[in-house]
PDB file of C-alpha atoms in Angstrom:
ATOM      1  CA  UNK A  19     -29.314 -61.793-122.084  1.00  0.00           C
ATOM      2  CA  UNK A  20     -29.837 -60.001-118.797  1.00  0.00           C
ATOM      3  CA  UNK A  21     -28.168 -56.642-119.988  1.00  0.00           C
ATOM      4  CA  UNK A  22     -30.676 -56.614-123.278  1.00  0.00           C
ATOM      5  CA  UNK A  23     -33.901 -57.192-120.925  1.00  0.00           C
ATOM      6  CA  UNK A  24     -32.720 -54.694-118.295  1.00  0.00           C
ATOM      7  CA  UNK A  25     -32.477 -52.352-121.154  1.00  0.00           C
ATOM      8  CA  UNK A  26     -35.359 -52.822-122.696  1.00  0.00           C
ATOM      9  CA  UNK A  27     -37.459 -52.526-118.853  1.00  0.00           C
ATOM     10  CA  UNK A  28     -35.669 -49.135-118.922  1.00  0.00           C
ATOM     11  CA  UNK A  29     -36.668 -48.082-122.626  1.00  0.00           C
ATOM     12  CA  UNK A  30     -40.360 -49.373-121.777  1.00  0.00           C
ATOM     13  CA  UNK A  31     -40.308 -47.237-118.401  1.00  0.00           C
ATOM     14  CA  UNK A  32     -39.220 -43.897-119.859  1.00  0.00           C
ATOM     15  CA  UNK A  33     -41.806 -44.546-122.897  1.00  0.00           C
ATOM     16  CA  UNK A  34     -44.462 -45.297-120.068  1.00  0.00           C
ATOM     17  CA  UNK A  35     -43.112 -41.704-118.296  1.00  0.00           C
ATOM     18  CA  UNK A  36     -43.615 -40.243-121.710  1.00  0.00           C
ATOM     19  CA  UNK A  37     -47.437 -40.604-121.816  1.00  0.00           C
ATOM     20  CA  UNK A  38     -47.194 -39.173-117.990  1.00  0.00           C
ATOM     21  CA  UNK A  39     -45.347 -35.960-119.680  1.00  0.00           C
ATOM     22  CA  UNK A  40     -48.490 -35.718-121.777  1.00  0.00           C
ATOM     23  CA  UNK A  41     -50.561 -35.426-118.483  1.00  0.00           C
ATOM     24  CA  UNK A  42     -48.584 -32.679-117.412  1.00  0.00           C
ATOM     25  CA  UNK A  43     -48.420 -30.830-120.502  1.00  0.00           C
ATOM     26  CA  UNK A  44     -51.690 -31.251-121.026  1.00  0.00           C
ATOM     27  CA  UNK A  45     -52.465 -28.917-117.756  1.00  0.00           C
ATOM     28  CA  UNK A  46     -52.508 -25.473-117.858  1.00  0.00           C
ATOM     29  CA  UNK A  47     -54.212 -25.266-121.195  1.00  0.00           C
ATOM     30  CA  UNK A  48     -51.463 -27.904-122.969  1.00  0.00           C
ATOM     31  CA  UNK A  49     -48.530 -25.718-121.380  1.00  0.00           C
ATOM     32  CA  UNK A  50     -47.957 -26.986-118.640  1.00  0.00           C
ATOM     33  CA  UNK A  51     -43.945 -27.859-118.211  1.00  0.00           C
ATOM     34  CA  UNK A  52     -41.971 -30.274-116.900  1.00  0.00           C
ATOM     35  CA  UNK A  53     -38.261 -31.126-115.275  1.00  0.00           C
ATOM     36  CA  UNK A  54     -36.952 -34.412-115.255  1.00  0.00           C
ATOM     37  CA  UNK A  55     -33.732 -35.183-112.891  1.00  0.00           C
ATOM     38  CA  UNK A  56     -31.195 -38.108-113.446  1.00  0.00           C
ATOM     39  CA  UNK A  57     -27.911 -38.622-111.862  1.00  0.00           C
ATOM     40  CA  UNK A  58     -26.681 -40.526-114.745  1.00  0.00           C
ATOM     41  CA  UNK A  59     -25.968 -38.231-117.932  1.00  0.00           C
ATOM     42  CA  UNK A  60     -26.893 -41.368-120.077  1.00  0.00           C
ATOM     43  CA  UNK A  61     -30.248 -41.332-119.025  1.00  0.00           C
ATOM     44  CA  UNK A  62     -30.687 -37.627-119.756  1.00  0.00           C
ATOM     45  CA  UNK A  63     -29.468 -38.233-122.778  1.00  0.00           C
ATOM     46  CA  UNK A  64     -32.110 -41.297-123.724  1.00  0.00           C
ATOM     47  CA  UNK A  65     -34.888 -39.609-121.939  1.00  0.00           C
ATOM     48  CA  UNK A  66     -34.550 -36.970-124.180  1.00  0.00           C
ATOM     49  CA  UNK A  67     -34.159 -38.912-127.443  1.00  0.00           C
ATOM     50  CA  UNK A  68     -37.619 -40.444-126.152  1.00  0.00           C
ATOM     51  CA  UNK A  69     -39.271 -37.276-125.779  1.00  0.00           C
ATOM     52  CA  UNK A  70     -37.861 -36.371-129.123  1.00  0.00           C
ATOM     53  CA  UNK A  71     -39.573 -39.426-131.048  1.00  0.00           C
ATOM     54  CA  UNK A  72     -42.713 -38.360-128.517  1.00  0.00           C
ATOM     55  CA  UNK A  73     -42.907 -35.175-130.229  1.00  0.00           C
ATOM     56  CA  UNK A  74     -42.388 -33.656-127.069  1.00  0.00           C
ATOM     57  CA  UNK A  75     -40.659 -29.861-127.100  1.00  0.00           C
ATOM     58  CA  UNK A  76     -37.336 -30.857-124.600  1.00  0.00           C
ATOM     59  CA  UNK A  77     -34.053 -28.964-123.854  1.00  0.00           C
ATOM     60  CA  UNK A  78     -31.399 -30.844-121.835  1.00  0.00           C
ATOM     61  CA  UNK A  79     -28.264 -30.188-119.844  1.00  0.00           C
ATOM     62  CA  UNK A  80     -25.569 -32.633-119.148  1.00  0.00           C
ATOM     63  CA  UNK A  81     -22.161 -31.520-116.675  1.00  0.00           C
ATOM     64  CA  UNK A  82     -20.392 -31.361-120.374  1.00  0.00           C
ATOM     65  CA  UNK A  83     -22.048 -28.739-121.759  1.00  0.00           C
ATOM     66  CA  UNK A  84     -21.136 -24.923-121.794  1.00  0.00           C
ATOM     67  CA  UNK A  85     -22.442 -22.120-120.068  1.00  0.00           C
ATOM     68  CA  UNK A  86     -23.974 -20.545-123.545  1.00  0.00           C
ATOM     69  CA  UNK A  87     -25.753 -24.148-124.126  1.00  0.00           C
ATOM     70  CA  UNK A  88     -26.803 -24.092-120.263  1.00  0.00           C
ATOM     71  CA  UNK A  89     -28.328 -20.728-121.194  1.00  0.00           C
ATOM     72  CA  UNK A  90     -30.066 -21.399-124.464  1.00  0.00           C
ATOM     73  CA  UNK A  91     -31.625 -24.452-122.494  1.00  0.00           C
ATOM     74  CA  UNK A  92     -32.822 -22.056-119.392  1.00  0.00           C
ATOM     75  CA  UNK A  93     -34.129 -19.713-122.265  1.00  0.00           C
ATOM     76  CA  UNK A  94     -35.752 -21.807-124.198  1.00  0.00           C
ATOM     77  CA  UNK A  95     -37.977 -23.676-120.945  1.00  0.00           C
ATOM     78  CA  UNK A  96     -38.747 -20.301-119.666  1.00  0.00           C
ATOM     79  CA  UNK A  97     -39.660 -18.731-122.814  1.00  0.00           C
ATOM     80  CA  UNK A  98     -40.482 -21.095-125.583  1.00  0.00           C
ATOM     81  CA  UNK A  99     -43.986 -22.192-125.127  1.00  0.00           C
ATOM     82  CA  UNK A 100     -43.209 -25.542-127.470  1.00  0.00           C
ATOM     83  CA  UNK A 101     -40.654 -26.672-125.366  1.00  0.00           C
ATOM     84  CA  UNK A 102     -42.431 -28.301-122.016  1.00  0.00           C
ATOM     85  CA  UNK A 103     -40.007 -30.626-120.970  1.00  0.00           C
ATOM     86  CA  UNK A 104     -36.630 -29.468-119.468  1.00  0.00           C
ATOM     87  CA  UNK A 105     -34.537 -32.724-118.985  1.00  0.00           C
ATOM     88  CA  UNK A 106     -30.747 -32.265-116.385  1.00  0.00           C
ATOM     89  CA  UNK A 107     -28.323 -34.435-115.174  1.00  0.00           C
ATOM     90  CA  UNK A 108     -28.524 -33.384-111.370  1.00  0.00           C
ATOM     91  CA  UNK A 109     -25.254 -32.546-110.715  1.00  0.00           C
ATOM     92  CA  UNK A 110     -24.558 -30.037-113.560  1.00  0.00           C
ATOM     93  CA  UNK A 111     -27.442 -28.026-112.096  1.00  0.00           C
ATOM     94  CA  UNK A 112     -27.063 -27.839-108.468  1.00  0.00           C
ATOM     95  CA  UNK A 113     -26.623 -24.663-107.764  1.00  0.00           C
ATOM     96  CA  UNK A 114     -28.942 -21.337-108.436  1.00  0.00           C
ATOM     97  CA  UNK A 115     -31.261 -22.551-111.029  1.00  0.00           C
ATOM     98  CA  UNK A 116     -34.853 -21.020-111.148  1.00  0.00           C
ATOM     99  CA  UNK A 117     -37.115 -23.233-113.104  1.00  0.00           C
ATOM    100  CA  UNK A 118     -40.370 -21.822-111.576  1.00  0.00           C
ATOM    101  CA  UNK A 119     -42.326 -21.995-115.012  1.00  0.00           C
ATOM    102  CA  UNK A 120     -42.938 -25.728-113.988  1.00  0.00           C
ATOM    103  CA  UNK A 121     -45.395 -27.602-111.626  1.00  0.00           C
ATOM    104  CA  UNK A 122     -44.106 -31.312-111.697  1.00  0.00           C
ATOM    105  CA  UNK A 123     -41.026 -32.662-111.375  1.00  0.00           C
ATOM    106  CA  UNK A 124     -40.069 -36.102-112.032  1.00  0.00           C
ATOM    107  CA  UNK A 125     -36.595 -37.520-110.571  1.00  0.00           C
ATOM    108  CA  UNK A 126     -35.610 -40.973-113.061  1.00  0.00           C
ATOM    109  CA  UNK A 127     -34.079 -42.658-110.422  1.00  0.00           C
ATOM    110  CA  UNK A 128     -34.399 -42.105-106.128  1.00  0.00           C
ATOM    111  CA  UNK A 129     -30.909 -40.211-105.327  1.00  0.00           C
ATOM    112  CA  UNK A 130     -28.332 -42.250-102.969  1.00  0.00           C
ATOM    113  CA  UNK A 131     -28.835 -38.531-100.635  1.00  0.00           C
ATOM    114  CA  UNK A 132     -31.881 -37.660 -99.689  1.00  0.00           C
ATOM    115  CA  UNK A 133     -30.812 -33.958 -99.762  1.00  0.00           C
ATOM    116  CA  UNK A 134     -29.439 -34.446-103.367  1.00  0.00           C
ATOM    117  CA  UNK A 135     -33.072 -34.670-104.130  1.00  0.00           C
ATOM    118  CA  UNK A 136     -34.784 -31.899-102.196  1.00  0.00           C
ATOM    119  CA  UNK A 137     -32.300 -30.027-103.978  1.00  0.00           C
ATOM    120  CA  UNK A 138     -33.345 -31.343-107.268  1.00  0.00           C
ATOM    121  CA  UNK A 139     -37.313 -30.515-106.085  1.00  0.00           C
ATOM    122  CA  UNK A 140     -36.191 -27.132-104.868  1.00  0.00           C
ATOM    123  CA  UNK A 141     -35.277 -25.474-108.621  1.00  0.00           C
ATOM    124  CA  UNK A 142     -39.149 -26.062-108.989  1.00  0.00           C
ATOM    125  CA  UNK A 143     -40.372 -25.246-105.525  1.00  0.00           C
ATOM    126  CA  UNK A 144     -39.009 -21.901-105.355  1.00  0.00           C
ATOM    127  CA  UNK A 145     -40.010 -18.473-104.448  1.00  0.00           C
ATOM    128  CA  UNK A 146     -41.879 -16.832-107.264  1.00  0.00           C
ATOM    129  CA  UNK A 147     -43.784 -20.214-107.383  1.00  0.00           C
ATOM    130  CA  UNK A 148     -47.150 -19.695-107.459  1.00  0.00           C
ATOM    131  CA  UNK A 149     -48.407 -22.971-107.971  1.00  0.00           C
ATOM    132  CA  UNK A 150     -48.561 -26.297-106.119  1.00  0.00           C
ATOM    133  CA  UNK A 151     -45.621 -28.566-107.067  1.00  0.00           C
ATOM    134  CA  UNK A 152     -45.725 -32.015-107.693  1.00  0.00           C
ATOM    135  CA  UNK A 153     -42.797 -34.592-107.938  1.00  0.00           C
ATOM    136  CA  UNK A 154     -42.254 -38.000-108.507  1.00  0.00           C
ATOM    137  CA  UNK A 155     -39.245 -40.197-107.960  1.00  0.00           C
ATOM    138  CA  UNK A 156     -39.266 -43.359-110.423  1.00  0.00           C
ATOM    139  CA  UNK A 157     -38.140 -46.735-109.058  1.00  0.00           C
ATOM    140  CA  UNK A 158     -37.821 -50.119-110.001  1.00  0.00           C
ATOM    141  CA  UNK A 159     -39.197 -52.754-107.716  1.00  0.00           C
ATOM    142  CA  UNK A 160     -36.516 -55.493-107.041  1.00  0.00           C
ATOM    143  CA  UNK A 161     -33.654 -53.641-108.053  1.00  0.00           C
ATOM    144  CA  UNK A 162     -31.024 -51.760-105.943  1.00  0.00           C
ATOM    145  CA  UNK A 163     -33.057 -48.223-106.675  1.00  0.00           C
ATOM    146  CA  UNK A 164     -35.803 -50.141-104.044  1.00  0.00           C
ATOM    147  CA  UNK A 165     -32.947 -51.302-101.389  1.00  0.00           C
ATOM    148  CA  UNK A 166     -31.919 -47.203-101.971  1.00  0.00           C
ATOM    149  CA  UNK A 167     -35.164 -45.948-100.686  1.00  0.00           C
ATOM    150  CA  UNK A 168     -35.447 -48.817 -98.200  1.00  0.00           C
ATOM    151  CA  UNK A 169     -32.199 -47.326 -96.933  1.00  0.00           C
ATOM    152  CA  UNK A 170     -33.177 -44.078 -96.881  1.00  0.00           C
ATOM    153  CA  UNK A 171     -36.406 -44.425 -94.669  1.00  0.00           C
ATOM    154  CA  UNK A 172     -34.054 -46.441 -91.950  1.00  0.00           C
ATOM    155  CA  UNK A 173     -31.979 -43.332 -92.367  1.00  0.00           C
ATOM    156  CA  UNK A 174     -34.460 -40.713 -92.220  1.00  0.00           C
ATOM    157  CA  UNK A 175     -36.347 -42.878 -89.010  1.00  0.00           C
ATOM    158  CA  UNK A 176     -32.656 -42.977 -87.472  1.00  0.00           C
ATOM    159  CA  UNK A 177     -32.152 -39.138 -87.914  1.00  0.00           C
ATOM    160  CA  UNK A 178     -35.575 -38.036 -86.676  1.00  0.00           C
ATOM    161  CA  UNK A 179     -35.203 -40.056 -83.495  1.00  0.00           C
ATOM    162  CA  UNK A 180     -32.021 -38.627 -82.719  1.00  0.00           C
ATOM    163  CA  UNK A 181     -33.196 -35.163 -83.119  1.00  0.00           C
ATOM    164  CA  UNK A 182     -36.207 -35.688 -81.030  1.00  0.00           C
ATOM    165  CA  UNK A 183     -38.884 -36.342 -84.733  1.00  0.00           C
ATOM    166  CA  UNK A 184     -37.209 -33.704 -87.060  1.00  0.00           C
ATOM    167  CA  UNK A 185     -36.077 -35.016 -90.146  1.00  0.00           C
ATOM    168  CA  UNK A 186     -34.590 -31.775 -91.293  1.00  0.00           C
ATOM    169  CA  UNK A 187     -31.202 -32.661 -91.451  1.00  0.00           C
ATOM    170  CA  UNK A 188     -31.426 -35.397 -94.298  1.00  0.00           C
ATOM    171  CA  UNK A 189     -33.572 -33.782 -96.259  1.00  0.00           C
ATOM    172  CA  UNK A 190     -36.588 -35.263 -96.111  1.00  0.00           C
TER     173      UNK A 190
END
């Protein structure tokens, strides 16, 4: 059935981003940490579980949880050097979050807005950062996430056209 095989691709793709966690980790003297960004809470939610079974030190947050569960999380990746990956459903973080103890950033899915996603890049790339950051949007070829990127690059060429080769204004 084509809902089983799609769900096992996506089970086989976060296990596959697992062993790039390791990578990460594995810089800065094995603490090297991590954020992962998904627009869908479900896939915060089985990212982490993977992670979990990984042995990999995670804290998530979801747009259910509460403040004092947003702030053990934010303690916990900033503080707690066991926990390296810090896993959020993008829009329950959106606004003020500091998570300058990482380097990479990996985005499960490309956003529909390009700004969305510098956002998402920006709690990483922040002042205080002192070290390059890397990030990494995961895709699927065939599959709407490619059309979404497709989409985006008309948009982006579009925008910087009209405003004479700045891109600035979607995000990109």
């Amino acid at each position: 059935d084509q809902l089983g095989t799609a769900l096992g691709s996506v089970a086989d793709e976060h296990l596959g981003m697992a062993e790039s966690m390791r990578g990460a980790i594995a810089e800065d003297g094995g603490r090297g940490k991590v954020v992962i960004f998904s627009q869908f809470k479900a896939a915060v939610l089985h990212m982490r579980a993977v992670l979990a079974v990984e042995g990999i030190g995670t804290v998530r947050i979801v747009r259910s949880d509460s403040r004092e569960s947003m702030g053990h999380a934010i303690a916990a990746f900033n503080g707690d050097d066991a926990t390296h990956v810090f896993v959020l459903h993008a829009s329950a973080c959106a606004a003020g979050l500091t998570l300058t103890a990482a380097r990479h950033v990996f985005l499960l899915e490309p956003f529909l807005r390009a700004g969305e996603e510098a956002q998402a890049r920006n709690r990483v790339h922040r002042i205080g950062q002192t070290r390059d950051v890397v990030a990494r949007t995961y895709f699927t070829r065939g599959t709407i996430e490619e059309r979404i990127l497709a989409w985006r690059a008309r948009t982006t060429a579009r925008a910087a056209a009209a405003t004479g080769g700045s891109s600035a204004a979607t995000g990109e």
